[in-house]
PDB file of C-alpha atoms in Angstrom:
ATOM      1  CA  MET A   1      19.077  11.066 -56.569  1.00 36.00           C
ATOM      2  CA  THR A   2      16.500   8.712 -55.225  1.00 35.00           C
ATOM      3  CA  PHE A   3      16.189   5.373 -53.339  1.00 36.00           C
ATOM      4  CA  ASN A   4      15.236   2.448 -55.452  1.00 35.00           C
ATOM      5  CA  ALA A   5      14.545  -1.149 -54.633  1.00 35.00           C
ATOM      6  CA  ARG A   6      15.694  -4.355 -56.276  1.00 36.00           C
ATOM      7  CA  GLU A   7      13.939  -7.627 -55.481  1.00 35.00           C
ATOM      8  CA  GLU A   8      16.754 -10.088 -55.407  1.00 38.00           C
ATOM      9  CA  PRO A   9      18.878  -9.623 -53.374  1.00 38.00           C
ATOM     10  CA  PRO A  10      16.837  -6.897 -51.535  1.00 35.00           C
ATOM     11  CA  PHE A  11      19.014  -3.772 -51.042  1.00 35.00           C
ATOM     12  CA  ILE A  12      18.835  -0.002 -51.344  1.00 36.00           C
ATOM     13  CA  VAL A  13      20.609   1.556 -54.462  1.00 34.00           C
ATOM     14  CA  SER A  14      20.908   5.216 -55.361  1.00 38.00           C
ATOM     15  CA  VAL A  15      22.449   7.362 -58.062  1.00 38.00           C
ATOM     16  CA  GLY A  16      24.624  10.424 -58.124  1.00 37.00           C
ATOM     17  CA  GLY A  17      27.631   9.120 -56.093  1.00 33.00           C
ATOM     18  CA  PHE A  18      26.154   6.865 -53.449  1.00 36.00           C
ATOM     19  CA  SER A  19      27.220   3.261 -53.130  1.00 37.00           C
ATOM     20  CA  SER A  20      24.857   0.687 -51.511  1.00 38.00           C
ATOM     21  CA  GLN A  21      26.391  -2.766 -51.589  1.00 43.00           C
ATOM     22  CA  ARG A  22      24.684  -4.548 -48.723  1.00 42.00           C
ATOM     23  CA  ASN A  23      26.710  -7.685 -49.382  1.00 39.00           C
ATOM     24  CA  GLY A  24      30.405  -7.746 -49.274  1.00 38.00           C
ATOM     25  CA  ASN A  25      30.665  -4.786 -46.921  1.00 38.00           C
ATOM     26  CA  ASP A  26      34.146  -5.633 -46.111  1.00 37.00           C
ATOM     27  CA  ARG A  27      35.161  -4.043 -49.448  1.00 37.00           C
ATOM     28  CA  TYR A  28      34.489  -0.623 -48.118  1.00 37.00           C
ATOM     29  CA  HIS A  29      36.086   1.562 -45.511  1.00 37.00           C
ATOM     30  CA  TYR A  30      33.409   3.019 -43.182  1.00 36.00           C
ATOM     31  CA  ALA A  31      33.408   5.998 -40.972  1.00 38.00           C
ATOM     32  CA  TYR A  32      30.791   7.447 -38.802  1.00 37.00           C
ATOM     33  CA  PHE A  33      29.131  10.511 -40.059  1.00 41.00           C
ATOM     34  CA  GLU A  34      30.682  12.778 -37.527  1.00 42.00           C
ATOM     35  CA  GLU A  35      34.159  11.356 -38.409  1.00 41.00           C
ATOM     36  CA  VAL A  36      33.996  12.039 -42.166  1.00 40.00           C
ATOM     37  CA  VAL A  37      36.264  15.009 -42.120  1.00 35.00           C
ATOM     38  CA  GLN A  38      38.905  13.146 -40.252  1.00 35.00           C
ATOM     39  CA  HIS A  39      38.548   9.946 -42.404  1.00 35.00           C
ATOM     40  CA  GLY A  40      37.717  11.352 -45.783  1.00 34.00           C
ATOM     41  CA  SER A  41      36.128   8.225 -46.859  1.00 37.00           C
ATOM     42  CA  PHE A  42      32.770   6.618 -47.515  1.00 40.00           C
ATOM     43  CA  ILE A  43      30.140   7.444 -44.824  1.00 43.00           C
ATOM     44  CA  GLY A  44      26.892   5.829 -43.703  1.00 44.00           C
ATOM     45  CA  SER A  45      25.947   2.195 -43.311  1.00 44.00           C
ATOM     46  CA  GLY A  46      25.387  -0.951 -45.329  1.00 47.00           C
ATOM     47  CA  SER A  47      22.577   0.737 -47.210  1.00 48.00           C
ATOM     48  CA  VAL A  48      24.097   4.068 -48.028  1.00 51.00           C
ATOM     49  CA  VAL A  49      27.748   4.540 -47.790  1.00 47.00           C
ATOM     50  CA  GLY A  50      28.621   7.877 -48.871  1.00 48.00           C
ATOM     51  CA  VAL A  51      28.624  11.029 -51.147  1.00 50.00           C
ATOM     52  CA  VAL A  52      31.792  10.740 -53.137  1.00 52.00           C
ATOM     53  CA  LEU A  53      33.826  12.466 -55.825  1.00 51.00           C
ATOM     54  CA  GLY A  54      33.442  10.948 -59.361  1.00 53.00           C
ATOM     55  CA  ASP A  55      37.087   9.830 -59.410  1.00 56.00           C
ATOM     56  CA  THR A  56      37.808   7.084 -57.057  1.00 55.00           C
ATOM     57  CA  GLN A  57      41.085   6.304 -55.450  1.00 59.00           C
ATOM     58  CA  ASP A  58      41.790   2.773 -56.357  1.00 64.00           C
ATOM     59  CA  ALA A  59      41.103   0.350 -59.160  1.00 66.00           C
ATOM     60  CA  ALA A  60      38.391  -1.538 -57.149  1.00 65.00           C
ATOM     61  CA  ARG A  61      36.419   1.736 -56.928  1.00 60.00           C
ATOM     62  CA  ALA A  62      35.872   1.061 -53.216  1.00 58.00           C
ATOM     63  CA  ARG A  63      37.388   4.334 -51.818  1.00 59.00           C
ATOM     64  CA  ALA A  64      36.781   8.087 -52.693  1.00 55.00           C
ATOM     65  CA  SER A  65      36.933  11.547 -51.170  1.00 58.00           C
ATOM     66  CA  VAL A  66      33.948  13.243 -49.659  1.00 57.00           C
ATOM     67  CA  ILE A  67      32.879  16.279 -51.618  1.00 61.00           C
ATOM     68  CA  ALA A  68      29.429  17.351 -50.074  1.00 65.00           C
ATOM     69  CA  SER A  69      29.251  19.410 -46.786  1.00 70.00           C
ATOM     70  CA  ASN A  70      27.584  17.715 -43.838  1.00 75.00           C
ATOM     71  CA  ASP A  71      24.678  20.135 -44.080  1.00 82.00           C
ATOM     72  CA  ALA A  72      24.082  19.326 -47.719  1.00 79.00           C
ATOM     73  CA  ILE A  73      24.201  15.543 -47.089  1.00 76.00           C
ATOM     74  CA  ALA A  74      21.707  16.034 -44.177  1.00 82.00           C
ATOM     75  CA  ARG A  75      19.343  17.945 -46.438  1.00 86.00           C
ATOM     76  CA  TRP A  76      19.570  15.344 -49.158  1.00 81.00           C
ATOM     77  CA  ALA A  77      18.968  12.560 -46.693  1.00 82.00           C
ATOM     78  CA  ALA A  78      15.886  14.358 -45.315  1.00 87.00           C
ATOM     79  CA  GLU A  79      14.499  14.614 -48.771  1.00 86.00           C
ATOM     80  CA  GLN A  80      15.096  10.830 -49.273  1.00 82.00           C
ATOM     81  CA  ASP A  81      12.976  10.072 -46.116  1.00 86.00           C
ATOM     82  CA  ASN A  82       9.880  11.664 -47.955  1.00 85.00           C
ATOM     83  CA  LEU A  83      10.384   9.573 -51.105  1.00 84.00           C
ATOM     84  CA  ILE A  84      10.729   6.098 -49.425  1.00 85.00           C
ATOM     85  CA  ASP A  85       7.763   3.883 -49.787  1.00 86.00           C
ATOM     86  CA  ILE A  86       7.868   1.888 -46.582  1.00 87.00           C
ATOM     87  CA  ASP A  87       5.512  -0.702 -47.764  1.00 88.00           C
ATOM     88  CA  ARG A  88       8.017  -2.038 -50.202  1.00 88.00           C
ATOM     89  CA  PHE A  89      10.441  -3.016 -47.375  1.00 87.00           C
ATOM     90  CA  THR A  90      10.502  -5.389 -44.457  1.00 88.00           C
ATOM     91  CA  PRO A  91      10.638  -3.875 -40.831  1.00 89.00           C
ATOM     92  CA  ALA A  92      14.308  -4.954 -40.631  1.00 86.00           C
ATOM     93  CA  GLN A  93      15.052  -3.117 -43.892  1.00 86.00           C
ATOM     94  CA  GLN A  94      13.219  -0.076 -42.735  1.00 90.00           C
ATOM     95  CA  VAL A  95      15.231   0.004 -39.441  1.00 91.00           C
ATOM     96  CA  GLU A  96      18.348  -0.172 -41.561  1.00 87.00           C
ATOM     97  CA  MET A  97      17.244   2.680 -43.768  1.00 87.00           C
ATOM     98  CA  CYS A  98      16.469   4.811 -40.554  1.00 90.00           C
ATOM     99  CA  HIS A  99      19.884   4.304 -39.318  1.00 88.00           C
ATOM    100  CA  ALA A 100      21.491   5.035 -42.620  1.00 84.00           C
ATOM    101  CA  LEU A 101      19.632   8.365 -42.667  1.00 86.00           C
ATOM    102  CA  LEU A 102      20.666   9.056 -39.101  1.00 88.00           C
ATOM    103  CA  ARG A 103      24.326   8.565 -40.130  1.00 83.00           C
ATOM    104  CA  LEU A 104      23.803  11.070 -42.712  1.00 81.00           C
ATOM    105  CA  GLY A 105      22.401  13.556 -40.473  1.00 86.00           C
ATOM    106  CA  ALA A 106      18.569  13.222 -41.000  1.00 89.00           C
ATOM    107  CA  GLU A 107      15.955  11.854 -38.558  1.00 93.00           C
ATOM    108  CA  SER A 108      13.089   9.928 -40.301  1.00 92.00           C
ATOM    109  CA  SER A 109       9.587  10.685 -39.303  1.00 90.00           C
ATOM    110  CA  LYS A 110       8.241   7.303 -40.441  1.00 92.00           C
ATOM    111  CA  LEU A 111      10.909   4.735 -40.529  1.00 94.00           C
ATOM    112  CA  PRO A 112      11.404   2.645 -37.354  1.00 96.00           C
ATOM    113  CA  PHE A 113      14.551   3.235 -35.250  1.00 96.00           C
ATOM    114  CA  GLY A 114      14.134  -0.186 -33.722  1.00 96.00           C
ATOM    115  CA  PHE A 115      11.889  -2.475 -31.795  1.00 97.00           C
ATOM    116  CA  LEU A 116      10.271  -1.132 -28.641  1.00 97.00           C
ATOM    117  CA  GLY A 117       7.808  -2.664 -26.254  1.00 95.00           C
ATOM    118  CA  GLY A 118       6.451  -5.149 -28.692  1.00 93.00           C
ATOM    119  CA  ARG A 119       6.437  -3.202 -31.854  1.00 94.00           C
ATOM    120  CA  PHE A 120       8.721  -1.333 -34.306  1.00 96.00           C
ATOM    121  CA  ALA A 121       8.807   2.354 -33.455  1.00 97.00           C
ATOM    122  CA  THR A 122      10.243   5.617 -34.820  1.00 97.00           C
ATOM    123  CA  VAL A 123      12.680   7.760 -32.941  1.00 97.00           C
ATOM    124  CA  GLU A 124       9.996  10.107 -31.866  1.00 97.00           C
ATOM    125  CA  GLN A 125       8.026   7.096 -30.491  1.00 97.00           C
ATOM    126  CA  PHE A 126      11.134   6.067 -28.732  1.00 98.00           C
ATOM    127  CA  ARG A 127      11.394   9.528 -27.140  1.00 97.00           C
ATOM    128  CA  GLN A 128       7.752   9.455 -25.938  1.00 97.00           C
ATOM    129  CA  ALA A 129       8.029   5.927 -24.293  1.00 97.00           C
ATOM    130  CA  ILE A 130      11.361   6.956 -22.636  1.00 98.00           C
ATOM    131  CA  ARG A 131       9.872  10.217 -21.465  1.00 97.00           C
ATOM    132  CA  GLU A 132       7.308   8.168 -19.371  1.00 96.00           C
ATOM    133  CA  SER A 133       9.692   5.631 -18.089  1.00 96.00           C
ATOM    134  CA  GLN A 134      12.511   5.234 -15.505  1.00 96.00           C
ATOM    135  CA  VAL A 135      14.500   2.469 -17.310  1.00 97.00           C
ATOM    136  CA  VAL A 136      15.229   1.130 -20.766  1.00 98.00           C
ATOM    137  CA  ASP A 137      16.106  -2.422 -21.126  1.00 97.00           C
ATOM    138  CA  VAL A 138      18.097  -3.850 -24.021  1.00 96.00           C
ATOM    139  CA  PRO A 139      17.823  -7.597 -23.909  1.00 95.00           C
ATOM    140  CA  LEU A 140      20.993  -9.668 -24.127  1.00 91.00           C
ATOM    141  CA  SER A 141      21.307 -13.264 -25.295  1.00 86.00           C
ATOM    142  CA  HIS A 142      23.062 -15.636 -23.044  1.00 81.00           C
ATOM    143  CA  ALA A 143      24.539 -19.152 -23.449  1.00 74.00           C
ATOM    144  CA  ASP A 144      25.031 -20.684 -20.186  1.00 68.00           C
ATOM    145  CA  TYR A 145      27.747 -23.100 -21.182  1.00 63.00           C
ATOM    146  CA  ARG A 146      29.936 -20.123 -22.350  1.00 63.00           C
ATOM    147  CA  ASN A 147      28.676 -17.369 -20.087  1.00 71.00           C
ATOM    148  CA  ASN A 148      28.468 -15.242 -23.096  1.00 78.00           C
ATOM    149  CA  LEU A 149      26.399 -12.016 -23.187  1.00 83.00           C
ATOM    150  CA  GLU A 150      25.687 -10.276 -26.566  1.00 86.00           C
ATOM    151  CA  PHE A 151      22.963  -7.885 -27.799  1.00 89.00           C
ATOM    152  CA  ARG A 152      19.989  -9.691 -29.075  1.00 90.00           C
ATOM    153  CA  ASP A 153      19.824  -9.555 -32.837  1.00 89.00           C
ATOM    154  CA  ILE A 154      16.798  -7.517 -34.114  1.00 90.00           C
ATOM    155  CA  ASN A 155      16.507  -9.956 -37.078  1.00 87.00           C
ATOM    156  CA  LYS A 156      16.110 -12.854 -34.759  1.00 87.00           C
ATOM    157  CA  LEU A 157      13.523 -11.831 -32.248  1.00 90.00           C
ATOM    158  CA  THR A 158      11.636 -14.825 -30.968  1.00 90.00           C
ATOM    159  CA  THR A 159       7.872 -15.131 -30.771  1.00 92.00           C
ATOM    160  CA  PRO A 160       7.453 -13.935 -27.041  1.00 91.00           C
ATOM    161  CA  TYR A 161       8.823 -10.596 -28.144  1.00 93.00           C
ATOM    162  CA  PHE A 162       5.781 -10.105 -30.355  1.00 92.00           C
ATOM    163  CA  THR A 163       3.101 -11.984 -28.399  1.00 91.00           C
ATOM    164  CA  SER A 164       3.956 -10.993 -24.748  1.00 92.00           C
ATOM    165  CA  ILE A 165       2.833  -7.734 -23.097  1.00 93.00           C
ATOM    166  CA  LEU A 166       6.364  -6.159 -22.705  1.00 95.00           C
ATOM    167  CA  HIS A 167       6.998  -3.180 -20.690  1.00 95.00           C
ATOM    168  CA  ALA A 168       7.102  -0.018 -22.767  1.00 96.00           C
ATOM    169  CA  THR A 169      10.842   0.526 -23.050  1.00 97.00           C
ATOM    170  CA  VAL A 170      12.162  -3.043 -23.941  1.00 97.00           C
ATOM    171  CA  ALA A 171      14.353  -1.782 -26.822  1.00 97.00           C
ATOM    172  CA  VAL A 172      16.161  -3.743 -29.493  1.00 96.00           C
ATOM    173  CA  VAL A 173      18.287  -1.928 -32.133  1.00 94.00           C
ATOM    174  CA  PRO A 174      20.418  -3.186 -34.755  1.00 89.00           C
ATOM    175  CA  LYS A 175      23.961  -3.968 -33.704  1.00 79.00           C
ATOM    176  CA  SER A 176      26.656  -2.883 -36.074  1.00 69.00           C
ATOM    177  CA  MET A 177      29.252  -4.975 -34.281  1.00 67.00           C
ATOM    178  CA  SER A 178      29.082  -8.622 -33.373  1.00 63.00           C
ATOM    179  CA  TYR A 179      30.921  -9.351 -30.141  1.00 65.00           C
ATOM    180  CA  ASP A 180      30.508 -10.550 -26.630  1.00 68.00           C
ATOM    181  CA  ILE A 181      29.864  -7.757 -23.989  1.00 77.00           C
ATOM    182  CA  LEU A 182      32.896  -7.428 -21.694  1.00 80.00           C
ATOM    183  CA  ASN A 183      35.616 -10.045 -21.124  1.00 81.00           C
ATOM    184  CA  GLU A 184      34.973 -13.518 -19.852  1.00 81.00           C
ATOM    185  CA  GLU A 185      35.871 -12.811 -16.212  1.00 83.00           C
ATOM    186  CA  GLU A 186      33.542  -9.815 -16.168  1.00 83.00           C
ATOM    187  CA  ARG A 187      30.725 -11.908 -17.705  1.00 83.00           C
ATOM    188  CA  ARG A 188      31.160 -14.629 -15.208  1.00 82.00           C
ATOM    189  CA  GLU A 189      30.899 -12.121 -12.488  1.00 83.00           C
ATOM    190  CA  ILE A 190      27.637 -10.860 -13.884  1.00 84.00           C
ATOM    191  CA  VAL A 191      26.100 -14.197 -14.349  1.00 82.00           C
ATOM    192  CA  GLU A 192      27.100 -15.342 -10.817  1.00 83.00           C
ATOM    193  CA  GLY A 193      26.174 -12.127  -9.150  1.00 82.00           C
ATOM    194  CA  GLY A 194      23.013 -11.070 -10.960  1.00 77.00           C
ATOM    195  CA  VAL A 195      23.794  -7.314 -11.516  1.00 74.00           C
ATOM    196  CA  LYS A 196      26.846  -5.195 -12.316  1.00 85.00           C
ATOM    197  CA  ASP A 197      27.319  -1.381 -12.347  1.00 88.00           C
ATOM    198  CA  LEU A 198      29.349  -0.820 -15.543  1.00 90.00           C
ATOM    199  CA  LYS A 199      32.538   1.306 -15.242  1.00 88.00           C
ATOM    200  CA  GLU A 200      33.145   4.232 -17.577  1.00 91.00           C
ATOM    201  CA  HIS A 201      35.454   2.328 -20.039  1.00 88.00           C
ATOM    202  CA  GLN A 202      33.131  -0.535 -20.196  1.00 87.00           C
ATOM    203  CA  VAL A 203      30.214   1.747 -21.177  1.00 92.00           C
ATOM    204  CA  ARG A 204      32.486   3.442 -23.659  1.00 90.00           C
ATOM    205  CA  ASP A 205      33.241   0.236 -25.275  1.00 87.00           C
ATOM    206  CA  ILE A 206      29.591  -0.898 -25.497  1.00 89.00           C
ATOM    207  CA  LEU A 207      28.658   2.474 -27.036  1.00 91.00           C
ATOM    208  CA  LYS A 208      31.083   2.169 -29.748  1.00 87.00           C
ATOM    209  CA  ASP A 209      28.259   0.252 -31.450  1.00 88.00           C
ATOM    210  CA  TYR A 210      26.574   3.053 -33.496  1.00 88.00           C
ATOM    211  CA  ALA A 211      22.931   2.180 -32.781  1.00 91.00           C
ATOM    212  CA  MET A 212      23.493   1.639 -29.106  1.00 92.00           C
ATOM    213  CA  ARG A 213      25.217   5.044 -28.895  1.00 93.00           C
ATOM    214  CA  GLN A 214      22.303   6.574 -30.802  1.00 94.00           C
ATOM    215  CA  LEU A 215      19.918   4.882 -28.248  1.00 96.00           C
ATOM    216  CA  ALA A 216      22.003   6.246 -25.310  1.00 96.00           C
ATOM    217  CA  ASN A 217      21.908   9.731 -26.804  1.00 96.00           C
ATOM    218  CA  ILE A 218      18.041   9.700 -27.090  1.00 97.00           C
ATOM    219  CA  VAL A 219      17.742   8.504 -23.436  1.00 98.00           C
ATOM    220  CA  THR A 220      20.170  11.290 -22.341  1.00 97.00           C
ATOM    221  CA  GLU A 221      18.420  14.073 -24.470  1.00 97.00           C
ATOM    222  CA  VAL A 222      14.852  13.110 -23.057  1.00 97.00           C
ATOM    223  CA  TRP A 223      15.989  12.547 -19.470  1.00 97.00           C
ATOM    224  CA  GLY A 224      18.304  15.648 -19.385  1.00 96.00           C
ATOM    225  CA  SER A 225      21.185  13.673 -17.862  1.00 95.00           C
ATOM    226  CA  GLU A 226      23.247  10.546 -18.723  1.00 95.00           C
ATOM    227  CA  PRO A 227      21.572   7.323 -17.331  1.00 96.00           C
ATOM    228  CA  ILE A 228      23.081   4.809 -14.971  1.00 96.00           C
ATOM    229  CA  PHE A 229      24.402   1.913 -17.023  1.00 96.00           C
ATOM    230  CA  THR A 230      24.044  -1.719 -15.499  1.00 94.00           C
ATOM    231  CA  ILE A 231      23.723  -5.297 -16.688  1.00 93.00           C
ATOM    232  CA  GLU A 232      21.211  -7.260 -14.787  1.00 91.00           C
ATOM    233  CA  ARG A 233      18.635 -10.004 -14.932  1.00 91.00           C
ATOM    234  CA  VAL A 234      15.301  -8.546 -15.417  1.00 92.00           C
ATOM    235  CA  ASN A 235      11.567  -9.384 -16.291  1.00 93.00           C
ATOM    236  CA  LEU A 236      10.695  -7.901 -19.525  1.00 95.00           C
ATOM    237  CA  ILE A 237       6.865  -8.333 -19.037  1.00 94.00           C
ATOM    238  CA  ALA A 238       5.018  -5.168 -18.050  1.00 93.00           C
ATOM    239  CA  GLU A 239       3.901  -4.927 -14.419  1.00 88.00           C
ATOM    240  CA  ASN A 240       0.299  -4.621 -15.379  1.00 84.00           C
ATOM    241  CA  ALA A 241       0.229  -7.691 -17.656  1.00 86.00           C
ATOM    242  CA  PRO A 242      -2.258 -10.355 -16.336  1.00 83.00           C
ATOM    243  CA  ALA A 243       0.405 -13.128 -15.952  1.00 74.00           C
ATOM    244  CA  GLY A 244       3.769 -14.461 -17.203  1.00 82.00           C
ATOM    245  CA  ARG A 245       7.416 -13.696 -17.073  1.00 89.00           C
ATOM    246  CA  LEU A 246       9.983 -13.209 -19.811  1.00 91.00           C
ATOM    247  CA  ASP A 247      13.311 -13.078 -17.974  1.00 91.00           C
ATOM    248  CA  SER A 248      16.397 -11.986 -19.748  1.00 91.00           C
ATOM    249  CA  TRP A 249      19.770 -10.491 -19.109  1.00 91.00           C
ATOM    250  CA  ALA A 250      19.664  -6.822 -20.189  1.00 94.00           C
ATOM    251  CA  PHE A 251      21.777  -3.841 -20.626  1.00 94.00           C
ATOM    252  CA  ARG A 252      19.770  -1.413 -18.498  1.00 96.00           C
ATOM    253  CA  LEU A 253      19.769   2.353 -18.640  1.00 97.00           C
ATOM    254  CA  SER A 254      18.333   3.918 -15.559  1.00 97.00           C
ATOM    255  CA  LYS A 255      17.092   7.506 -14.915  1.00 96.00           C
ATOM    256  CA  VAL A 256      18.984   9.285 -12.137  1.00 93.00           C
ATOM    257  CA  ASN A 257      16.621  10.149  -9.474  1.00 83.00           C
TER     258      ASN A 257
END
């Protein structure tokens, strides 16, 4: 079983029981990797969505039962990491593949986990930067007329994110869910007050997003304790930058002193 690439439309395909329909994902029932046993359905992401039995459970061939053990899937996924020619894929596609492998239990040594401090970075590079920092800022987009706050799309980063000297842990990861953060009243309170400590249930709702949960797990692993979660207005430019500001609302993870 290997990864292969098609030129149009660009997506990953594989053989031996994996499905990889990047378009029309609503056809499939997804489950996080750690929930496979309970759900008994496809696993993974839009790139790789499962190891399945040969006999499907419906005429559309969109559901099947898991046959391989978690360890076997993780070993297979790790092997695929060594086979991927990253030069054949865009950075956004590479990030998508990294998260597909993570869902399958394998950490890539070369694929970027997300955007970090002005570049695309692997999981290990995320760890290194976080180890030397006190905060991680995940930029939020904001429309004043609606007071909405949502995670910035990694596929729609604007020029300043690549040309400015950002602080080392400005982090953008792919969002698996598209939604406004918190309810309208809570967002208005944040926009008017400038900062908000998040309650446990609010953090829990935000971390339902797979990539954001993975980032929080990395932060907790590196710092040795769960961070403090806030939403606030911050300057994303590094303190030692010669000049300039890039102000943004951010979902901030702060190290407990």
